[in-house]
């Protein structure tokens, strides 16, 4: 593309000023354009981190994003703040447990012919908040999602009811607090990538999630990588990237 | 399969003792068999963690593995120990920087029609050991690998020479010590999964890799997941799983 | 000065009691006098750390300081407390985001012929509070300030729009939370001193700013020094000292 | 007993000096006597912590202990030091992996009619040193011991081959390094007490055993308690106390 | 049991479908059944972790549990939440200090012929909350409990009043905050297992219980194992398992 | 410069290929060129981090650097390695305490008309290694340096002998281990920037320099910024940047 | 005393029952008696730790203590709780900053002929709470106290105004937050014991007082010992013990 | 003294130059003089910290110190280094366990009429090194010392044999590793100051002495203050200051 611009200058098809702007674009907006293309192609929603932003700030951001006709996803937004936003933008829907505010652009028709699914696994009710953040995010990013919320290491036998569903997923997101051992067990049962999400659930020597985080980083099972404590969004985003790769195949970009 | 066994018992085609053994197998060796199949299909090598094992132990393990006609990979093995092993198993080759001992079974003809590549990125000479562990591992697991070892955050402009190669990878493994900021920068440039590998390179307040680890876990770029400090093998293994998914597509298992 | 006093004693121009008092002053008030002189000469404001002080305490302190005809700066003061103070001292202005209460003495005419500027850089909206504390402080200390709040490591290309403004600053204050990688990138682009300010922005494994702090201390870019977590004031104060040096030149004191 | 002594004094059966000595004994040697009795009754060996003691110091201690005709157990003693000791005390046997030096007094005939067993479980070869310290210690303390060294969380199915042996133990000692998840899994399968022993096996973010320690302390399975990192001896000692209780029953002391 | 099922299939006593279901049960419900049996036999209550569950969730869980005619124990439930539950389930009794909600099924007649007792020891009033959680739990699990709440390391002589009661317990649960030294002292006085429960009581360098936790893990007294900070329930549960073993003896399962 | 290139293309003074190379240079080598210019102008040496590089690697790097006729500085190089290098490059001189290998290019005549000085302050003999690394580095970077090695907080009066030299420095580098209090004291005495360098000198609760690092980050004196533990080079580099600014003045770049 | 009791039994002057009670006392109440004696002799108040106790509990404790005619000191009691107590016990006086509730028994006439003083030193207003806890405590324990609250390391010259008062104290209690360097400076100026009290004052990398704590533990000045973070009471209690020793002299007990 | 100098100048007895030098001395050497006086009066030895100093450096320092006819104490000096020094200075004696090199100046006749003693208490053989450093130091500083090395928390009854010696000490230095509980127990038994010295003895979760350090800082017994890990010297120095105070009484300086 650089060569083309230069040739156009040489030929006089492009003034120096025009070329200068284009080359600046090559450096700067070029990146954004790629982003823009990628999002359209993949149906990925725009994502807003809601924590620490006022309802007013969120409203002005999501109005701008909505203009682009993309889905819009706001994570880590409290119920009170979300209700405030919905008064202004009633097309948004609030997911209570996940603390996510979501607008799905119905105008974007997504023919869902995607194969496989992301398996979101967690042990119990206390990790639900993070698991749901992952699940809603992955769905908003256009992936098939399966929730598997009734399994935990302390009753390992429950996993075996679901043995085939666990193995056949395209990629797994495993959410666990306290000792965080579940990803190791899942990692030993499957041959696909596992994204481990430690949670701050627990007390005392869990040190706000440090315990689960270290467990997952030191897993003796191969094929496990880890995101930040309570980062359900990050777990889902990584899984969605992998899921998309599995849809379109390598080298197709 | 369970049903089949039961029917054979019913018909008298299988004695109770035979059925009992088969059902035990279903529970136990069954897993291994799947593993075995997967490895053949994917050309994945068998992997031995060499640290803390004696040369004698390693020799007896790799002799057993070699019987199965798979590739064999020994990680974290010192030069001295490797030389000891090679005297007994001269078909093995030692990779000095990566501290890996490898046997590629020539009998397994791998028609390499795979597309895309894993991009192994690191900043400088001090992280080479971990980056090479990742690179050799990924190659042994049958992936196309590209090394990009001349880029670092403190001279961010060097990344732009390689802008297209960085973007077009199927998956990236980014190895960094000291402040460990490279994955954040790469993560902001690409739309594929990034596996971040913190290293213990540095001194003082790097606290043996803690600094780089925390940086990577807290990355504000989406699409980054993290493995243990100095775990080049783990980074490569995760990348290889993703790479394989991109080859065969989702739902094909 | 010591010699002078002694000679005056010798000559009888000074009684022993007077000399004793003067020499005590040499040890004690001497320091304060120098401080006093420096502040006048540099136009540095008096600074009050507002946290943990009652509105009443602050009022009595700033009334005393105002007597000296200096600018007066109160940092880390909540809106409620500030409003209480302003009722008593209506000439003060409150800076909401920075949580700073400031009085600029109009009587002090500052002919601003200073060259260069302090560049206050931060990534996003969540670090604004700390960045603004730095910016308002630096301005109150008599420096030219440029704010650059729209750049972040995860979209590194945005930095290149501002490449020249980044390089031409006299000194940079770089404010970053989460992984805190921005100072490393800035440090690699410039040849002037960079003061890095880690913030507690983030969650989970950021451990209240520890992550960003370690990143900055381990930066592989040269020319970066670090202040305490969320210490926007400290970052600005260091930068102002350097900025003043660059105005007046070395050895001129 | 106190009353008895006083009555003997009253009656003149005991001089004041004799009584004084007896009462001192009641306070002081009394404890030792109880200890002495307990050891005889339970066949518990005397135990010497070998680390940081010279071969000479160990020799003089074990000679004294041998006089009492008890078994003698020296833990954490290197091979070199042990060989030095054995030259002087050839009746001792050195256990290489466990780094234990042991003398079993053949003169003490122990009719082993004890029921049940302590199950020492660990995952792989790297934790063997700690597991063997536990196993040899428990045997020296007169317990039936079963070793189960071929099971690990990353291949959870291997546990199911041993399902009955795991459940039927009297008490389990579970040794694990890296992520240390094995005790949680075992704890979920059994209804007897589990003593968890974290090991320092691993690297990077295992922080010398901290990872496994925190995992075990935060286990979501009930019935697990934890000892110090690498403390195979402590794990076995706790298990032996429980095992003895199960032999003799409560309230029998 | 597996063999039996197969033989029934062979004989035609069992259809393939029935056998399949039974074998699935062997893997899955089988565990639960064992649990069920164990609970009946031992009189163990069902236990609900109340923290992070709403009153409504708790009500629906305990109603289900009550159906099974077991005792029901809810730990870590605030007074407000408990009162809400009691309105719906008035047969429950709330233990204020322990923050436990308990229903004892009068229909289950427990002939208490158990010998020995669990000794719950703590130093002062600040650790009472955790000690009572342990005591109420142990009682609900069917154990004899003795409370010993007036002893502390800083007045070591107070222990000696209770010397015999301390020694004659079947198992001790020792609860301590601040420096957490009490378990070491108790461990040196007794020859039965000691479960140490660190508490977060204290301030400053106690780091929310870390201090007491490390003290207990490093105890130089043998026979001490440790549970999580403030985990009075866990301490009692471990003690109850040991206590039950001492009742029924080893090998009787 | 971009505009110029485009105009030359337009005029035909530059072929497309030549322009493409130049523009690439603008992006990439351009930075290096700026660096190159800066170094010449400021007399800054090229700097090699010696740790973790072999003597052979160092020899080949410094030969390349020497070609550019710059000074060459190798930090953190052991005596043995340095002697190895000197055999090949005898014009280099080794500074034993600082562990620096230095070549000053005599061909570069530096007319030293610079004013002021960097004051390198440390307390005692144990911090000398780090202080000398700072001093030699600052000298190699072309700065006037004053060493003040005989002062320490525990004998605060010694500072007052040097009161004027301390105050009149352009910038101070204060090196301290153990409790690291010296920078706070110096910071309270001066009105110029202080770069604090914590060292790992000490034992026990100094936690390898963490103690001194935290002290310096929390200094209640304004005007102090901090570099990594034992990073004498970094301290000097920051000070040299400030020193250069004070020579040439702001806005002169 | 033991001998005496026995002789009285022998002579029949004491019944067995009486002797038994006395000997129990020797073991148990004996300690308390000594305490009681010591308190009377030294005029030491009884001390109640108020945190975590209800107003009702405090009222009942102090009523009991008051019976003994001793002074009574309640530390760490909030204003609200104290006012509640005072309604019931109006002879108590509340010290607001120190959060101490105190009753001085006027009936105990203390002829204050004690020499020397405890010097309570702190830097600024934010440490006042802890310093006052120390000062009120020391006074309540019968010591002469001098407050020196206007000195801080960042303005070290202020110390020299008070040079003689600093040196002539019997023992110093030095209270400091943030970097906590003041005890090192005081320790270098005096030849009497210094008790250092770190406070949690500060933010960010002070980690709730860890910074000041480590500084004080690593002080290069001799003669400094440290108590827990914010433990003004503990600092004063240690100082009071030393002060008493200096009054009565060694060997006089 | 200041007044005197000024009067001499006034009278002409002193030239301005002489006075200037004297006043400088007043500021600087004045402190040293006081130190010098104090040492003579108290018989305190000069102390050299041997770690990190070469034998040559130590030799030159102790030769200089010996000139002043004081005792000379070198701490933390290895046997090899000490032997090297003794060849040059044969009047020195090396204390092997304490790693102290000591010269007692026989010329200084110390009439030892001091009362009371410092009690150095430790639990077992592994803490001996630190305890002996304390004991030798305290003796070299002219104090009466009693060693009590046969007591430990895990066998608390052993303390009661020594109950009177423990109580009658002037000041106690209590050395403990592992869980470090001994100072709490001693602190509860005595009414004199206790200096607690944590040691790094132990393994695993003792984290190189952190465990014992935290225990001691959080002690629930009053009258305990703490020095750095393994700092036997510091413990003894603090105790010696207190011991001296008890000899001479307060206010006598």
XYZ file of C-alpha atoms in Angstrom, chain G residues 45-50 53-75 77 81-94 100-105:
50
model
C -2.880 0.380 85.964
C -5.001 -2.544 84.869
C -5.364 -2.466 81.092
C -8.332 -3.512 78.956
C -8.081 -3.907 75.161
C -11.361 -2.278 74.073
C -15.636 -5.739 73.112
C -19.129 -4.307 73.569
C -19.771 -1.333 75.878
C -21.580 -3.726 78.207
C -18.627 -6.113 78.389
C -16.289 -3.215 79.084
C -18.527 -1.842 81.834
C -18.619 -5.151 83.667
C -14.850 -5.625 83.359
C -13.914 -2.162 84.581
C -16.352 -2.330 87.475
C -14.582 -5.489 88.632
C -11.153 -3.912 88.169
C -12.160 -0.743 90.001
C -12.935 -2.884 93.045
C -9.237 -3.569 93.410
C -8.618 0.159 93.773
C -6.195 0.195 90.863
C -6.088 2.709 88.035
C -8.004 1.361 85.026
C -7.040 1.965 81.399
C -9.167 0.973 78.371
C -7.360 1.266 74.998
C -12.254 2.339 72.456
C -18.607 3.340 73.015
C -16.741 5.432 75.579
C -19.676 7.809 76.017
C -21.881 4.804 76.612
C -19.492 3.591 79.315
C -19.142 7.019 80.945
C -22.904 7.225 81.466
C -22.502 4.218 83.725
C -19.058 5.034 85.122
C -18.845 8.844 85.173
C -15.498 8.888 86.995
C -13.782 7.815 83.765
C -12.244 10.370 81.389
C -12.003 9.845 77.635
C -8.282 5.766 75.622
C -10.711 5.696 78.552
C -8.963 6.210 81.887
C -9.742 6.217 85.550
C -7.077 7.410 87.938
C -7.731 6.256 91.446
